[in-house]
mmCIF file of C-alpha atoms in Angstrom:
data_model
loop_
_atom_site.group_PDB
_atom_site.id
_atom_site.type_symbol
_atom_site.label_atom_id
_atom_site.label_comp_id
_atom_site.label_asym_id
_atom_site.label_seq_id
_atom_site.Cartn_x
_atom_site.Cartn_y
_atom_site.Cartn_z
ATOM 1 C CA MET A 1 -0.015 0.005 0.023
ATOM 2 C CA LYS A 2 1.478 3.338 -0.960
ATOM 3 C CA TYR A 3 1.576 6.375 1.327
ATOM 4 C CA ARG A 4 -0.618 8.375 -1.071
ATOM 5 C CA ASN A 5 -3.310 5.777 -0.912
ATOM 6 C CA ALA A 6 -3.364 5.983 2.902
ATOM 7 C CA LEU A 7 -3.415 9.835 2.720
ATOM 8 C CA LEU A 8 -6.428 9.581 0.335
ATOM 9 C CA ILE A 9 -8.282 7.509 2.946
ATOM 10 C CA VAL A 10 -7.487 10.090 5.597
ATOM 11 C CA LEU A 11 -8.670 12.901 3.213
ATOM 12 C CA LEU A 12 -11.890 11.185 2.376
ATOM 13 C CA ILE A 13 -12.923 10.604 6.036
ATOM 14 C CA VAL A 14 -11.861 14.216 7.094
ATOM 15 C CA VAL A 15 -13.866 15.666 4.284
ATOM 16 C CA ALA A 16 -16.851 13.495 5.104
ATOM 17 C CA ASP A 17 -16.499 14.303 8.862
ATOM 18 C CA GLN A 18 -16.198 18.062 8.324
ATOM 19 C CA VAL A 19 -19.164 18.217 5.798
ATOM 20 C CA SER A 20 -21.401 16.460 8.297
ATOM 21 C CA LYS A 21 -20.239 18.732 11.125
ATOM 22 C CA ILE A 22 -20.634 21.934 9.267
ATOM 23 C CA TRP A 23 -24.198 21.005 7.957
ATOM 24 C CA ILE A 24 -25.371 19.875 11.450
ATOM 25 C CA LYS A 25 -23.891 23.167 13.044
ATOM 26 C CA THR A 26 -25.525 25.561 10.527
ATOM 27 C CA HIS A 27 -28.848 23.695 10.352
ATOM 28 C CA PHE A 28 -29.476 22.488 13.995
ATOM 29 C CA ALA A 29 -29.928 24.517 17.230
ATOM 30 C CA ASN A 30 -27.683 23.012 20.161
ATOM 31 C CA GLY A 31 -29.938 20.140 21.639
ATOM 32 C CA ASP A 32 -32.059 19.480 18.551
ATOM 33 C CA ASP A 33 -32.930 15.925 18.148
ATOM 34 C CA VAL A 34 -34.319 14.392 14.924
ATOM 35 C CA ARG A 35 -35.533 10.738 14.454
ATOM 36 C CA VAL A 36 -34.015 9.128 11.660
ATOM 37 C CA ILE A 37 -34.944 5.384 12.100
ATOM 38 C CA GLY A 38 -37.546 4.933 14.791
ATOM 39 C CA ASP A 39 -36.418 6.018 18.279
ATOM 40 C CA TRP A 40 -33.008 4.071 17.998
ATOM 41 C CA PHE A 41 -31.113 6.126 15.439
ATOM 42 C CA ARG A 42 -31.235 9.863 15.820
ATOM 43 C CA LEU A 43 -29.435 12.978 14.866
ATOM 44 C CA HIS A 44 -28.788 14.776 18.260
ATOM 45 C CA PHE A 45 -26.722 18.036 17.943
ATOM 46 C CA ILE A 46 -24.406 18.717 20.981
ATOM 47 C CA GLU A 47 -20.805 20.216 21.413
ATOM 48 C CA ASN A 48 -18.214 19.079 23.706
ATOM 49 C CA GLU A 49 -14.919 20.647 24.741
ATOM 50 C CA GLY A 50 -13.086 17.454 25.384
ATOM 51 C CA MET A 51 -12.344 14.110 23.981
ATOM 52 C CA ALA A 52 -14.140 11.415 22.099
ATOM 53 C CA TYR A 53 -17.749 10.767 23.332
ATOM 54 C CA GLY A 54 -17.806 13.930 25.432
ATOM 55 C CA MET A 55 -14.920 12.936 27.949
ATOM 56 C CA LYS A 56 -13.052 15.851 29.356
ATOM 57 C CA LEU A 57 -9.452 16.337 30.517
ATOM 58 C CA SER A 58 -10.349 19.344 32.551
ATOM 59 C CA GLU A 59 -13.180 21.764 33.235
ATOM 60 C CA SER A 60 -10.807 24.705 32.867
ATOM 61 C CA PRO A 61 -9.896 26.518 29.615
ATOM 62 C CA ILE A 62 -6.184 25.462 30.088
ATOM 63 C CA GLY A 63 -7.388 21.837 29.960
ATOM 64 C CA LYS A 64 -8.946 22.364 26.608
ATOM 65 C CA ILE A 65 -5.808 24.035 25.201
ATOM 66 C CA VAL A 66 -3.541 21.297 26.580
ATOM 67 C CA LEU A 67 -5.915 18.703 24.994
ATOM 68 C CA SER A 68 -5.973 20.520 21.624
ATOM 69 C CA SER A 69 -2.149 20.953 21.656
ATOM 70 C CA PHE A 70 -1.682 17.260 22.282
ATOM 71 C CA ARG A 71 -4.039 16.381 19.482
ATOM 72 C CA LEU A 72 -1.918 18.507 17.232
ATOM 73 C CA VAL A 73 1.282 16.910 18.221
ATOM 74 C CA ALA A 74 -0.371 13.548 17.950
ATOM 75 C CA VAL A 75 -1.617 14.163 14.338
ATOM 76 C CA ILE A 76 1.711 15.484 13.135
ATOM 77 C CA PHE A 77 3.406 12.333 14.547
ATOM 78 C CA GLY A 78 0.651 10.227 13.203
ATOM 79 C CA PHE A 79 1.600 11.145 9.736
ATOM 80 C CA TYR A 80 5.188 10.372 10.257
ATOM 81 C CA LEU A 81 4.247 7.003 11.925
ATOM 82 C CA LEU A 82 1.944 6.051 9.045
ATOM 83 C CA LYS A 83 4.784 6.672 6.546
ATOM 84 C CA ARG A 84 7.206 4.616 8.585
ATOM 85 C CA LEU A 85 4.760 1.579 8.896
ATOM 86 C CA ILE A 86 4.495 1.575 5.048
ATOM 87 C CA GLU A 87 8.204 1.862 4.580
ATOM 88 C CA LYS A 88 8.570 -1.182 7.029
ATOM 89 C CA GLY A 89 6.235 -3.309 4.890
ATOM 90 C CA TYR A 90 3.201 -3.450 7.223
ATOM 91 C CA GLY A 91 0.113 -5.194 5.762
ATOM 92 C CA ARG A 92 -2.796 -3.236 4.179
ATOM 93 C CA GLY A 93 -5.255 -4.011 7.054
ATOM 94 C CA MET A 94 -2.761 -2.434 9.612
ATOM 95 C CA LEU A 95 -2.384 0.582 7.473
ATOM 96 C CA ILE A 96 -6.035 1.130 6.936
ATOM 97 C CA CYS A 97 -6.671 0.979 10.636
ATOM 98 C CA GLY A 98 -3.803 3.543 11.242
ATOM 99 C CA ALA A 99 -5.214 5.786 8.496
ATOM 100 C CA LEU A 100 -8.731 5.421 10.224
ATOM 101 C CA ILE A 101 -7.229 6.522 13.614
ATOM 102 C CA LEU A 102 -5.287 9.362 12.064
ATOM 103 C CA ALA A 103 -8.317 10.746 10.079
ATOM 104 C CA GLY A 104 -10.549 10.606 13.368
ATOM 105 C CA ALA A 105 -7.906 12.544 15.327
ATOM 106 C CA MET A 106 -7.510 15.078 12.542
ATOM 107 C CA GLY A 107 -11.252 15.490 12.100
ATOM 108 C CA ASN A 108 -11.593 16.554 15.724
ATOM 109 C CA LEU A 109 -8.523 18.686 15.856
ATOM 110 C CA LEU A 110 -9.973 20.760 13.079
ATOM 111 C CA ASP A 111 -13.015 21.524 15.270
ATOM 112 C CA SER A 112 -10.783 22.481 18.268
ATOM 113 C CA MET A 113 -8.503 24.581 16.106
ATOM 114 C CA PHE A 114 -10.816 26.532 13.860
ATOM 115 C CA TYR A 115 -14.529 26.236 14.753
ATOM 116 C CA GLY A 116 -14.123 28.916 17.649
ATOM 117 C CA LEU A 117 -12.778 31.293 15.008
ATOM 118 C CA ILE A 118 -15.175 30.802 12.115
ATOM 119 C CA PHE A 119 -18.574 30.110 13.914
ATOM 120 C CA SER A 120 -20.954 32.141 15.950
ATOM 121 C CA GLU A 121 -22.229 30.557 19.286
ATOM 122 C CA SER A 122 -24.612 27.487 19.318
ATOM 123 C CA PRO A 123 -26.243 28.038 22.724
ATOM 124 C CA TYR A 124 -28.822 25.759 24.265
ATOM 125 C CA SER A 125 -32.141 27.555 23.733
ATOM 126 C CA CYS A 126 -36.020 27.310 23.975
ATOM 127 C CA PHE A 127 -35.922 26.803 20.167
ATOM 128 C CA SER A 128 -34.181 23.338 20.463
ATOM 129 C CA GLY A 129 -36.553 20.444 20.402
ATOM 130 C CA ASN A 130 -37.584 16.917 19.284
ATOM 131 C CA TYR A 131 -38.483 16.471 15.519
ATOM 132 C CA ASP A 132 -39.965 13.418 13.697
ATOM 133 C CA SER A 133 -38.068 13.986 10.518
ATOM 134 C CA MET A 134 -35.465 16.139 8.927
ATOM 135 C CA GLN A 135 -38.317 17.814 6.969
ATOM 136 C CA HIS A 136 -40.205 18.537 10.200
ATOM 137 C CA LEU A 137 -37.032 20.256 11.571
ATOM 138 C CA LEU A 138 -36.360 22.405 8.557
ATOM 139 C CA GLN A 139 -40.038 23.516 8.268
ATOM 140 C CA ASN A 140 -40.603 24.455 11.911
ATOM 141 C CA HIS A 141 -37.060 25.766 12.952
ATOM 142 C CA ASN A 142 -36.078 29.453 13.788
ATOM 143 C CA ARG A 143 -33.014 30.130 11.666
ATOM 144 C CA GLU A 144 -31.775 32.595 14.258
ATOM 145 C CA ALA A 145 -31.253 29.800 16.758
ATOM 146 C CA VAL A 146 -28.459 28.121 14.626
ATOM 147 C CA ALA A 147 -24.724 29.054 14.379
ATOM 148 C CA HIS A 148 -23.458 30.842 11.277
ATOM 149 C CA PHE A 149 -20.155 31.529 9.749
ATOM 150 C CA THR A 150 -18.501 34.709 10.888
ATOM 151 C CA GLN A 151 -15.516 36.758 9.767
ATOM 152 C CA PHE A 152 -12.316 34.857 10.800
ATOM 153 C CA GLY A 153 -11.422 35.519 14.339
ATOM 154 C CA LYS A 154 -14.773 36.880 15.231
ATOM 155 C CA GLY A 155 -16.299 33.614 16.482
ATOM 156 C CA TYR A 156 -17.224 32.321 19.745
ATOM 157 C CA GLY A 157 -13.733 31.272 20.863
ATOM 158 C CA SER A 158 -10.005 31.507 20.094
ATOM 159 C CA PHE A 159 -7.547 29.138 18.373
ATOM 160 C CA LEU A 160 -7.322 25.712 19.915
ATOM 161 C CA GLN A 161 -10.669 26.485 21.958
ATOM 162 C CA GLY A 162 -13.149 25.404 19.563
ATOM 163 C CA ARG A 163 -15.762 22.821 20.579
ATOM 164 C CA VAL A 164 -16.128 19.418 18.850
ATOM 165 C CA VAL A 165 -19.597 18.887 16.994
ATOM 166 C CA ASP A 166 -21.313 15.552 17.804
ATOM 167 C CA MET A 167 -24.557 14.385 16.189
ATOM 168 C CA PHE A 168 -25.049 10.549 15.786
ATOM 169 C CA TYR A 169 -27.054 8.966 18.730
ATOM 170 C CA PHE A 170 -28.035 5.319 18.942
ATOM 171 C CA PRO A 171 -30.202 4.908 21.991
ATOM 172 C CA ILE A 172 -30.898 1.142 21.035
ATOM 173 C CA ILE A 173 -32.208 0.155 24.397
ATOM 174 C CA GLU A 174 -33.972 2.628 26.743
ATOM 175 C CA THR A 175 -35.398 1.106 30.003
ATOM 176 C CA THR A 176 -35.478 1.359 33.825
ATOM 177 C CA LEU A 177 -33.242 -1.015 35.680
ATOM 178 C CA PRO A 178 -34.993 -3.428 38.092
ATOM 179 C CA ARG A 179 -34.804 -2.420 41.854
ATOM 180 C CA TRP A 180 -32.617 -5.506 42.598
ATOM 181 C CA VAL A 181 -29.651 -4.292 40.425
ATOM 182 C CA PRO A 182 -26.879 -3.311 42.791
ATOM 183 C CA PHE A 183 -26.001 0.360 42.816
ATOM 184 C CA TRP A 184 -28.082 1.395 39.676
ATOM 185 C CA GLY A 185 -31.469 -0.355 40.424
ATOM 186 C CA GLY A 186 -34.394 1.879 39.568
ATOM 187 C CA ARG A 187 -32.316 4.136 37.385
ATOM 188 C CA ASN A 188 -32.902 4.921 33.827
ATOM 189 C CA PHE A 189 -30.501 2.958 31.444
ATOM 190 C CA VAL A 190 -29.677 3.861 27.884
ATOM 191 C CA PHE A 191 -27.533 1.691 25.419
ATOM 192 C CA PHE A 192 -25.842 3.177 23.412
ATOM 193 C CA GLU A 193 -25.880 6.582 25.237
ATOM 194 C CA PRO A 194 -22.817 8.596 24.090
ATOM 195 C CA VAL A 195 -23.435 11.033 21.098
ATOM 196 C CA PHE A 196 -20.482 10.832 18.569
ATOM 197 C CA ASN A 197 -19.347 12.003 15.171
ATOM 198 C CA LEU A 198 -17.793 10.427 12.212
ATOM 199 C CA ALA A 199 -14.298 11.104 13.572
ATOM 200 C CA ASP A 200 -14.994 9.343 16.777
ATOM 201 C CA ALA A 201 -16.438 6.445 14.722
ATOM 202 C CA ALA A 202 -13.152 6.194 12.671
ATOM 203 C CA ILE A 203 -10.923 6.199 15.771
ATOM 204 C CA SER A 204 -13.084 3.531 17.474
ATOM 205 C CA ILE A 205 -13.172 1.215 14.290
ATOM 206 C CA GLY A 206 -9.496 1.485 13.825
ATOM 207 C CA ILE A 207 -8.682 0.782 17.460
ATOM 208 C CA ILE A 208 -11.192 -1.927 18.067
ATOM 209 C CA THR A 209 -10.053 -3.821 14.635
ATOM 210 C CA LEU A 210 -6.365 -3.539 15.767
ATOM 211 C CA LEU A 211 -7.202 -5.124 19.269
ATOM 212 C CA LEU A 212 -9.452 -7.933 17.790
ATOM 213 C CA PHE A 213 -7.018 -8.808 14.955
ATOM 214 C CA GLN A 214 -3.704 -7.675 16.327
ATOM 215 C CA LYS A 215 -1.764 -11.017 15.846
ATOM 216 C CA LYS A 216 -2.897 -10.852 12.181
ATOM 217 C CA LEU A 217 -2.441 -7.216 11.446
ATOM 218 C CA MET A 218 0.435 -6.129 13.696
ATOM 219 C CA HIS A 219 3.230 -7.766 11.698
ATOM 220 C CA HIS A 220 5.188 -6.703 8.693
ATOM 221 C CA THR A 221 6.984 -8.459 5.760
ATOM 222 C CA GLY A 222 10.329 -7.584 6.980
ATOM 223 C CA MET A 223 11.096 -5.935 3.670
ATOM 224 C CA PRO A 224 11.025 -2.181 3.456
ATOM 225 C CA GLN A 225 8.946 -0.736 0.589
ATOM 226 C CA GLN A 226 11.941 0.506 -1.353
ATOM 227 C CA ASP A 227 13.789 -2.985 -0.971
ATOM 228 C CA ALA A 228 10.706 -4.655 -2.163
ATOM 229 C CA VAL A 229 10.452 -2.499 -5.256
ATOM 230 C CA ALA A 230 14.248 -3.141 -5.984
ATOM 231 C CA THR A 231 13.684 -6.884 -5.648
ATOM 232 C CA ASN A 232 10.834 -6.816 -7.963
ATOM 233 C CA ASN A 233 12.967 -4.817 -10.555
ATOM 234 C CA ASP A 234 15.741 -7.396 -10.221
ATOM 235 C CA THR A 235 13.213 -10.228 -10.723
ATOM 236 C CA ASN A 236 11.828 -8.636 -13.814
ATOM 237 C CA ALA A 237 15.136 -7.917 -15.233
ATOM 238 C CA THR A 238 16.081 -11.545 -14.681
ATOM 239 C CA VAL A 239 13.071 -12.770 -16.338
ATOM 240 C CA SER A 240 13.554 -10.529 -19.469
ATOM 241 C CA SER A 241 17.154 -11.701 -19.876
#
């Protein structure tokens, strides 16, 4: 697998991630919930200042800057590492997983770096609500309640302090736990509760696949890419002669 092919995977995922986030942010009020398939697949717009699935490093602005800076360093290193894996001859599956993880990290990094600079605020408001369909939302929505593009640097935040846009919500099971369940008895239970985005999904798929198939994926041919090309050339020359 060539480096440019891996970069193409990263680019396609990042573009799809950003298009979905920008569309949601400019069409949904913060907190809007739209049913896509029944009650178990919804588009639910929220923003978070932290890591994947809404987790946070810290409640302070410094924590957000530290997290965004770490993401930036990790993404830069990720491009270098992906190239090294290709040069060392790792298989296609390993490289695709690496590209997925890198694309997901880069997708959320772009939110953190620039969204605060280019978008107006998306506050929770009385205009957010529950809708039975996308058409229902678009016909009954107050357009003043959604975010808009602003002049660069005039948005709701500064560099590295943008909030990550999440929208996919799969509450497949919603129930009340029996009273006899230790600690959580009588409480509402939702599976799957976290709201996430395409970047989060790419990271999760890449990591879970590596964990499940690590013995098969985390090995290489032992022949760097440039040596493999030279060997193929020598073989072709021998066959021609």
